[in-house]
XYZ file of C-alpha atoms in Angstrom:
556
model
C 66.749 -58.082 -7.490
C 64.146 -60.588 -6.277
C 63.321 -58.476 -3.198
C 63.112 -55.302 -5.304
C 60.707 -56.988 -7.728
C 58.671 -58.368 -4.828
C 58.357 -54.888 -3.232
C 57.354 -53.404 -6.586
C 54.621 -55.993 -7.167
C 53.328 -55.453 -3.621
C 53.195 -51.707 -4.239
C 51.478 -52.208 -7.582
C 48.918 -54.526 -6.028
C 48.291 -52.151 -3.143
C 47.835 -49.275 -5.583
C 44.750 -50.780 -7.226
C 43.049 -52.811 -4.509
C 42.178 -50.371 -1.699
C 38.808 -48.587 -2.016
C 39.105 -47.949 -5.772
C 35.922 -45.820 -6.031
C 36.878 -43.500 -3.171
C 40.471 -43.305 -4.380
C 39.460 -42.374 -7.937
C 37.025 -39.636 -6.876
C 39.412 -38.303 -4.266
C 42.275 -38.314 -6.765
C 40.225 -36.218 -9.206
C 39.447 -33.713 -6.445
C 43.115 -33.417 -5.535
C 44.088 -32.977 -9.188
C 41.773 -29.973 -9.502
C 43.232 -28.439 -6.338
C 46.781 -29.080 -7.587
C 46.406 -26.945 -10.712
C 46.448 -23.443 -9.171
C 48.966 -24.498 -6.513
C 51.495 -25.799 -9.052
C 51.007 -22.733 -11.249
C 51.319 -20.290 -8.335
C 54.513 -21.868 -7.035
C 56.002 -21.821 -10.530
C 55.337 -18.082 -10.613
C 57.041 -17.742 -7.204
C 60.131 -19.539 -8.529
C 60.100 -17.400 -11.675
C 59.551 -20.177 -14.204
C 56.887 -21.149 -16.751
C 53.696 -22.609 -15.172
C 53.919 -25.728 -17.346
C 57.184 -26.583 -15.543
C 55.310 -26.497 -12.236
C 52.571 -28.751 -13.614
C 55.140 -31.220 -14.956
C 56.838 -31.202 -11.558
C 53.564 -31.903 -9.751
C 52.811 -34.800 -12.099
C 56.200 -36.494 -11.757
C 56.422 -35.972 -7.989
C 52.887 -37.276 -7.601
C 53.183 -40.437 -9.694
C 56.520 -41.625 -8.267
C 55.743 -40.983 -4.608
C 52.213 -42.387 -4.931
C 53.535 -45.766 -6.068
C 56.838 -45.999 -4.182
C 56.428 -43.538 -1.293
C 56.373 -44.147 2.435
C 52.617 -44.167 2.898
C 49.441 -44.487 0.818
C 47.277 -41.409 0.447
C 50.034 -38.805 0.727
C 50.200 -36.315 -2.157
C 53.406 -34.728 -3.448
C 53.896 -31.945 -5.953
C 55.457 -28.554 -6.563
C 55.468 -26.679 -3.239
C 55.912 -23.148 -1.980
C 58.688 -24.134 0.438
C 60.861 -25.436 -2.407
C 60.022 -22.424 -4.594
C 60.987 -20.077 -1.764
C 64.423 -21.706 -1.459
C 65.027 -21.317 -5.200
C 64.130 -17.636 -4.952
C 66.171 -16.960 -1.799
C 69.365 -18.438 -3.282
C 68.923 -16.499 -6.576
C 69.774 -19.693 -8.467
C 67.655 -18.963 -11.548
C 68.556 -15.268 -11.644
C 72.275 -16.052 -11.453
C 71.955 -18.742 -14.098
C 70.179 -16.355 -16.450
C 72.905 -13.741 -15.897
C 75.624 -16.259 -16.768
C 73.644 -17.440 -19.794
C 73.190 -13.877 -21.011
C 76.940 -13.290 -20.764
C 77.484 -16.423 -22.867
C 75.020 -15.206 -25.504
C 72.121 -17.495 -24.550
C 68.423 -16.589 -24.407
C 67.419 -14.456 -21.405
C 65.422 -17.109 -19.504
C 67.279 -20.211 -20.660
C 70.240 -21.093 -18.454
C 68.621 -20.403 -15.077
C 65.988 -23.072 -15.723
C 68.668 -25.535 -16.867
C 70.615 -24.911 -13.668
C 67.444 -25.720 -11.723
C 67.160 -29.076 -13.514
C 70.819 -29.879 -12.767
C 70.312 -28.880 -9.122
C 67.319 -31.221 -8.869
C 69.550 -34.148 -9.850
C 71.719 -33.391 -6.813
C 68.640 -32.858 -4.623
C 67.418 -36.315 -5.589
C 70.787 -37.906 -4.833
C 70.932 -36.284 -1.390
C 67.403 -37.438 -0.581
C 67.973 -40.994 -1.781
C 71.132 -41.174 0.364
C 69.101 -39.935 3.349
C 66.751 -42.864 2.839
C 69.551 -45.387 2.270
C 71.283 -44.293 5.490
C 67.936 -44.434 7.285
C 67.834 -40.780 8.364
C 64.056 -40.680 8.038
C 63.722 -42.125 11.531
C 64.888 -38.844 13.045
C 61.444 -37.362 12.418
C 60.494 -39.202 15.605
C 62.709 -36.780 17.543
C 60.345 -33.914 16.697
C 58.381 -33.099 19.890
C 54.603 -32.828 19.883
C 54.538 -29.046 20.556
C 56.715 -28.571 17.457
C 54.308 -30.724 15.469
C 51.299 -28.689 16.633
C 53.125 -25.438 15.935
C 54.021 -26.663 12.454
C 50.397 -27.565 11.719
C 49.057 -24.247 13.005
C 51.689 -22.203 11.185
C 51.094 -24.041 7.952
C 47.330 -23.511 8.237
C 47.941 -19.774 8.639
C 50.285 -19.760 5.621
C 47.672 -21.549 3.468
C 45.009 -19.083 4.639
C 47.172 -16.051 3.874
C 47.970 -17.414 0.416
C 44.244 -17.477 -0.417
C 43.760 -13.843 0.578
C 45.608 -12.736 -2.565
C 42.747 -14.117 -4.658
C 40.473 -11.446 -3.182
C 42.648 -8.815 -4.829
C 43.197 -7.740 -8.419
C 46.224 -6.344 -10.187
C 46.054 -2.702 -11.261
C 48.603 -0.348 -12.771
C 49.578 2.736 -10.781
C 51.687 4.661 -13.264
C 54.264 2.159 -14.471
C 54.002 -0.009 -11.381
C 51.692 -2.994 -10.963
C 50.054 -3.285 -7.562
C 47.281 -5.378 -6.010
C 44.144 -3.857 -4.524
C 41.046 -5.399 -2.945
C 38.187 -6.330 -5.242
C 35.393 -3.779 -5.196
C 31.591 -3.873 -5.355
C 29.925 -6.797 -7.125
C 33.249 -8.490 -7.863
C 33.962 -8.827 -4.152
C 30.407 -9.914 -3.321
C 30.451 -12.592 -6.049
C 33.845 -13.854 -4.876
C 32.714 -14.073 -1.259
C 29.418 -15.700 -2.274
C 31.049 -18.413 -4.388
C 33.663 -19.150 -1.707
C 30.905 -19.376 0.911
C 28.843 -21.671 -1.345
C 31.838 -23.962 -1.825
C 32.464 -24.133 1.911
C 28.769 -24.662 2.606
C 28.608 -27.642 0.243
C 31.765 -29.150 1.753
C 30.326 -28.697 5.252
C 26.796 -29.903 4.572
C 27.125 -32.663 1.964
C 28.960 -35.173 4.231
C 25.982 -34.995 6.600
C 23.765 -36.291 3.768
C 26.122 -38.703 2.022
C 29.786 -39.630 1.986
C 29.661 -41.611 -1.233
C 31.241 -38.775 -3.217
C 33.933 -36.290 -2.105
C 32.266 -33.070 -1.023
C 35.165 -30.991 -2.402
C 34.687 -32.434 -5.894
C 30.936 -31.787 -5.809
C 31.516 -28.227 -4.598
C 33.987 -27.469 -7.407
C 31.658 -28.924 -10.069
C 28.568 -27.061 -8.753
C 30.314 -23.688 -8.468
C 31.962 -24.120 -11.889
C 28.581 -24.983 -13.462
C 26.958 -21.900 -11.905
C 29.625 -19.541 -13.268
C 29.888 -21.180 -16.706
C 26.172 -21.605 -17.457
C 25.220 -18.439 -15.632
C 27.694 -16.390 -17.624
C 29.161 -14.879 -14.440
C 32.415 -12.991 -14.944
C 34.881 -14.283 -12.346
C 38.578 -15.012 -12.052
C 39.324 -18.463 -13.502
C 42.339 -20.742 -13.798
C 43.014 -19.295 -17.270
C 42.871 -15.663 -16.157
C 45.097 -16.573 -13.198
C 47.737 -18.023 -15.552
C 47.612 -15.038 -17.899
C 47.807 -12.494 -15.085
C 50.539 -14.324 -13.191
C 52.747 -14.667 -16.270
C 52.099 -11.082 -17.412
C 50.643 -12.397 -20.643
C 53.614 -14.630 -21.494
C 51.486 -17.763 -21.021
C 47.927 -18.136 -22.268
C 46.899 -21.347 -20.502
C 47.945 -24.713 -19.109
C 47.845 -26.711 -22.348
C 51.062 -28.559 -23.160
C 52.649 -31.794 -24.353
C 54.302 -34.697 -22.578
C 57.459 -33.917 -20.575
C 60.586 -34.416 -22.693
C 64.052 -35.658 -21.762
C 66.345 -32.723 -20.988
C 69.498 -34.105 -22.599
C 70.927 -30.582 -23.002
C 71.650 -30.268 -19.271
C 74.560 -32.685 -19.633
C 76.256 -30.282 -22.058
C 75.878 -27.262 -19.749
C 78.074 -28.301 -16.838
C 80.837 -26.045 -18.138
C 78.669 -22.990 -17.382
C 78.736 -23.881 -13.671
C 82.507 -24.174 -13.202
C 82.677 -21.070 -10.989
C 79.264 -21.567 -9.382
C 79.328 -25.070 -7.912
C 79.115 -23.651 -4.386
C 75.777 -22.026 -5.264
C 74.496 -25.203 -6.941
C 75.510 -27.523 -4.087
C 74.264 -25.241 -1.308
C 70.919 -24.770 -3.069
C 70.624 -28.527 -3.648
C 71.326 -29.260 0.012
C 68.762 -26.698 1.195
C 66.134 -27.994 -1.233
C 66.783 -31.590 -0.156
C 66.548 -30.692 3.539
C 63.421 -28.563 3.198
C 61.756 -31.168 0.981
C 62.452 -34.027 3.390
C 61.432 -32.077 6.485
C 58.106 -31.054 4.947
C 57.506 -34.560 3.568
C 58.325 -36.357 6.814
C 56.276 -33.914 8.877
C 53.329 -34.439 6.528
C 53.801 -38.208 6.774
C 53.812 -37.942 10.560
C 50.617 -35.877 10.525
C 48.802 -38.314 8.223
C 49.945 -41.189 10.436
C 48.081 -39.537 13.310
C 45.018 -38.755 11.188
C 44.685 -42.268 9.784
C 46.036 -44.135 12.838
C 48.465 -46.007 10.605
C 52.210 -45.833 10.230
C 54.248 -44.972 7.149
C 57.940 -45.450 6.399
C 60.052 -42.295 6.582
C 63.111 -43.888 4.989
C 61.109 -45.216 2.074
C 59.576 -41.767 1.582
C 63.065 -40.231 1.450
C 64.057 -42.572 -1.393
C 60.816 -41.944 -3.296
C 61.134 -38.170 -2.931
C 64.714 -38.362 -4.190
C 63.817 -40.533 -7.168
C 60.983 -38.159 -8.101
C 63.248 -35.112 -7.968
C 65.842 -36.849 -10.136
C 63.064 -37.582 -12.637
C 62.068 -33.920 -12.526
C 65.612 -32.888 -13.311
C 65.798 -35.288 -16.249
C 62.378 -34.443 -17.719
C 61.995 -30.749 -16.990
C 59.835 -30.493 -13.876
C 60.040 -27.986 -11.058
C 60.710 -30.501 -8.302
C 58.879 -30.558 -5.000
C 57.901 -32.560 -1.948
C 54.821 -33.672 -0.001
C 51.909 -31.212 0.081
C 50.075 -31.080 3.381
C 46.996 -29.260 2.062
C 46.380 -31.650 -0.827
C 47.209 -34.660 1.356
C 44.554 -33.619 3.861
C 42.025 -33.054 1.055
C 42.813 -36.549 -0.212
C 42.504 -38.297 3.143
C 39.335 -36.453 4.153
C 37.792 -37.208 0.745
C 38.327 -40.940 1.316
C 41.601 -41.388 -0.560
C 43.484 -43.822 1.663
C 45.126 -46.037 -0.992
C 47.982 -45.422 -3.401
C 45.527 -45.312 -6.289
C 44.331 -41.870 -5.144
C 47.785 -40.354 -5.660
C 48.222 -42.115 -8.998
C 44.848 -40.838 -10.236
C 45.652 -37.296 -9.073
C 48.956 -37.303 -10.971
C 47.541 -38.871 -14.163
C 44.490 -36.568 -14.099
C 46.796 -33.567 -13.775
C 48.736 -34.687 -16.854
C 45.473 -35.266 -18.721
C 44.402 -31.719 -17.885
C 47.604 -30.476 -19.532
C 47.309 -32.752 -22.568
C 43.562 -32.861 -23.262
C 41.436 -31.018 -20.710
C 42.966 -27.545 -20.600
C 39.985 -25.717 -22.192
C 37.616 -27.167 -19.577
C 39.893 -26.893 -16.526
C 40.774 -23.301 -17.396
C 37.112 -22.342 -16.862
C 37.066 -23.461 -13.213
C 36.559 -20.391 -11.001
C 39.350 -19.639 -8.579
C 36.676 -18.989 -5.927
C 35.790 -22.700 -5.820
C 39.420 -23.692 -5.227
C 39.830 -20.958 -2.606
C 36.766 -22.302 -0.771
C 38.273 -25.794 -0.770
C 41.560 -24.483 0.649
C 39.714 -22.517 3.358
C 38.099 -25.768 4.478
C 41.554 -27.355 4.482
C 42.739 -24.548 6.760
C 39.858 -25.192 9.165
C 40.600 -28.925 9.167
C 44.372 -28.476 9.468
C 44.583 -25.971 12.304
C 44.985 -27.682 15.692
C 42.131 -25.895 17.449
C 42.765 -28.027 20.511
C 45.990 -26.068 21.062
C 43.901 -23.159 22.423
C 42.219 -25.480 24.887
C 45.416 -27.075 26.172
C 47.698 -24.035 26.010
C 47.231 -23.233 29.721
C 47.389 -26.908 30.714
C 50.822 -27.776 29.273
C 54.238 -26.666 30.645
C 54.992 -23.048 29.802
C 58.104 -24.133 27.888
C 55.979 -26.314 25.574
C 53.494 -23.476 25.091
C 56.322 -21.113 24.110
C 57.703 -23.686 21.648
C 54.251 -24.199 20.085
C 53.658 -20.463 19.617
C 57.210 -19.831 18.382
C 57.082 -22.598 15.758
C 53.732 -21.294 14.499
C 55.108 -17.757 14.226
C 58.387 -18.773 12.547
C 56.516 -20.941 10.030
C 54.542 -17.868 8.976
C 57.476 -15.460 9.207
C 60.171 -17.593 7.564
C 59.452 -21.137 6.414
C 58.742 -24.648 7.628
C 62.344 -25.917 7.751
C 63.601 -23.020 9.878
C 60.563 -23.313 12.162
C 61.164 -27.027 12.778
C 64.875 -26.483 13.461
C 64.057 -23.658 15.899
C 61.422 -25.769 17.646
C 63.630 -28.845 17.997
C 66.560 -26.770 19.295
C 64.342 -24.972 21.823
C 62.858 -28.281 23.018
C 66.312 -29.857 23.286
C 67.664 -26.934 25.308
C 64.654 -27.025 27.646
C 65.096 -30.785 28.091
C 68.833 -30.392 28.772
C 68.263 -27.599 31.281
C 65.554 -29.463 33.182
C 67.635 -32.642 33.400
C 70.744 -30.686 34.359
C 69.019 -29.583 37.555
C 67.796 -33.061 38.492
C 71.084 -34.679 39.491
C 71.237 -35.439 43.201
C 73.669 -37.066 45.624
C 72.289 -38.891 48.665
C 74.998 -39.206 51.318
C 75.486 -41.584 54.223
C 78.323 -43.129 56.234
C 78.900 -46.893 56.390
C 79.818 -48.682 59.599
C 83.476 -48.865 58.497
C 83.610 -45.054 58.080
C 83.277 -44.988 54.287
C 81.260 -42.047 52.986
C 78.859 -43.095 50.230
C 77.537 -40.757 47.525
C 74.474 -42.340 45.891
C 74.060 -40.460 42.616
C 70.549 -40.001 41.275
C 69.769 -38.419 37.896
C 71.550 -38.314 34.513
C 75.188 -37.241 34.286
C 75.714 -35.468 30.969
C 77.172 -32.226 29.612
C 74.462 -30.118 31.238
C 74.790 -31.561 34.732
C 78.577 -31.944 35.071
C 79.021 -28.699 37.003
C 76.255 -29.546 39.475
C 77.681 -33.082 39.804
C 81.203 -31.863 40.625
C 79.843 -29.422 43.225
C 78.302 -32.301 45.232
C 81.711 -33.472 46.492
C 84.063 -32.075 49.153
C 87.313 -34.075 48.904
C 89.183 -31.978 51.487
C 86.755 -32.622 54.366
C 85.549 -36.100 53.337
C 86.901 -39.161 55.218
C 89.762 -41.273 53.867
C 87.422 -43.707 52.143
C 84.745 -42.599 49.674
C 82.371 -44.583 47.483
C 80.481 -43.072 44.510
C 77.506 -45.279 43.638
C 75.804 -44.969 40.184
C 73.067 -47.568 40.690
C 70.372 -44.887 40.156
C 72.257 -42.740 37.657
C 73.488 -42.962 34.110
C 76.578 -41.485 32.495
C 75.139 -40.238 29.212
C 78.033 -38.736 27.274
C 81.766 -38.038 27.184
C 81.361 -34.859 29.250
C 79.955 -37.053 32.031
C 82.946 -39.373 31.757
C 85.351 -36.440 32.086
C 83.461 -35.030 35.081
C 83.598 -38.417 36.831
C 87.318 -38.758 36.089
C 87.924 -35.250 37.429
C 86.139 -35.939 40.743
C 87.986 -39.241 41.228
C 91.350 -37.564 40.566
C 90.627 -34.906 43.190
C 90.380 -37.637 45.832
C 93.381 -39.558 44.525
C 95.542 -36.417 44.489
C 94.791 -36.011 48.216
C 95.880 -39.608 48.861
C 92.377 -40.752 49.692
C 90.756 -44.012 48.631
C 87.805 -43.704 46.223
C 85.645 -46.460 44.753
C 83.319 -46.122 41.745
C 80.489 -48.646 41.839
C 77.697 -49.714 39.503
C 79.249 -48.266 36.367
C 78.360 -49.798 33.028
C 80.962 -51.809 31.127
C 81.057 -49.190 28.393
C 81.755 -46.392 30.879
C 84.476 -48.475 32.527
C 86.119 -49.077 29.127
C 86.327 -45.357 28.447
C 87.680 -44.542 31.936
C 90.417 -47.159 31.635
C 91.349 -45.987 28.161
C 91.822 -42.454 29.496
C 93.811 -43.679 32.538
C 94.619 -47.381 33.140
C 95.225 -46.653 36.861
C 91.476 -46.294 37.273
C 91.300 -50.106 37.432
C 92.158 -49.693 41.126
C 89.167 -47.449 41.905
C 86.496 -49.264 39.882
C 84.534 -51.888 41.743
C 82.735 -54.369 39.508
C 79.644 -56.390 40.411
C 77.068 -58.575 38.692
C 74.400 -55.833 38.985
C 76.360 -53.258 36.992
C 74.039 -51.613 34.454
C 74.469 -51.904 30.704
C 73.955 -48.888 28.451
C 75.953 -47.035 25.824
C 77.726 -43.735 26.357
C 77.192 -41.302 23.493
C 80.712 -40.707 22.202
C 82.809 -41.352 19.111
C 85.167 -43.471 21.185
C 82.292 -45.691 22.258
C 81.267 -46.169 18.625
C 84.717 -47.575 17.960
C 84.490 -49.862 21.002
C 81.087 -51.210 19.940
C 82.223 -51.786 16.354
C 85.030 -54.041 17.596
């Protein structure tokens, strides 16, 4: 308890002592950019926009104080919303609720809250078991592909704001803005981007994004210019069901604990959705953390971020929020606006709640064009333009991985893209190392033929390793020397055992030299007679073979 209290006080102190002015102004900028994002992703998931705003607030406040790094912003995200839609969780819940005589849109939302409890538990366990460290296994081409793909996704999401909804018969469709409406939209977006580009050259005392939003909003409000605003966006997106973002404080959802009986035949859907949400949320959060580490030249804690993300999602389930994860766009806005401390995230979350409680009439007048301009600048800052310059300078396999991850991020989603990229990189690595095993051969004065093995012996190189030997024509004495090689896994152990047995079956003498103690232990466990062919020396290497058996040996 003492260490927990000490960590909390350190976090609390850190929250309010780093660059308070920059953090406060940056936090306000982020809060304004969070509003349309949270609302839009709530629409994607098929729930009320206020649920998305609650989710952004609770994710933001918890991860800002307890998360893995200062300055990172969390909230309701499109990746999480897409998973909810793809699994049909809310639709199925509403169908079950309707059959039980409940309101049409009631049970699906309650199932989402219950699912978020499980999401939080999975994510907390990931942090407790220190799985956050595996983000380090993500290769740099995958990271660049992720950044580029995400920039394209953010850009494409803004294009919808240049369209308007019209009715064609009984069907609603979106068409491009026409005439003055399009010119005004383009002009206001360009003005926003111009301010964000030019103001930092004059002064960096205030965030350029915040100034741009305020200036553009003032022009449209005082100039009486008819443009799409946050309020019109909410009304249009909800088909008139919601009239704005005004609401009350989040309330405890005690009813979810009485609805478990409705899920008795649907636990597979709930658990699978929870697992997918937890995985997608952690991947996006840890990738964002990794990116901000590079941008700020500092290092965050992946495991701590896992726990904070999980705690925030549990809170969302208990108090009626949408759930979410780290948001790369808002995190970049925050960092580039000077928000490097935890206070920036706290201010963003509290300001967002204040918008809902007190500031809705004012915030609803902000033109969407200003927020689109901000996000376009985020796209420009996020995209790894250097990838074009280095594309022809890196190995072709890395270039293919980079392009593939970018494309899959746009085509599918971030989680799938990262998995595809890591698998491709791993296969390329395995293939390249599989071809690098060599055997230098020479004959000693006493007639013993020596095979000096060079290169890793693992599942990918076992076939090439076995082909190096010719037991039938080799002399009566053979020595296999591993001083410049390493047996990396159980497949390597089996290949080595197979080669040795081929010599022994022919009645020839074979010696295995410079094997590690761990490799020797596994060989002897498989066949105690191998004690006769293993030659030990003081320069035997020490490393661990990747195998379940070795885990048991080490634990003893």
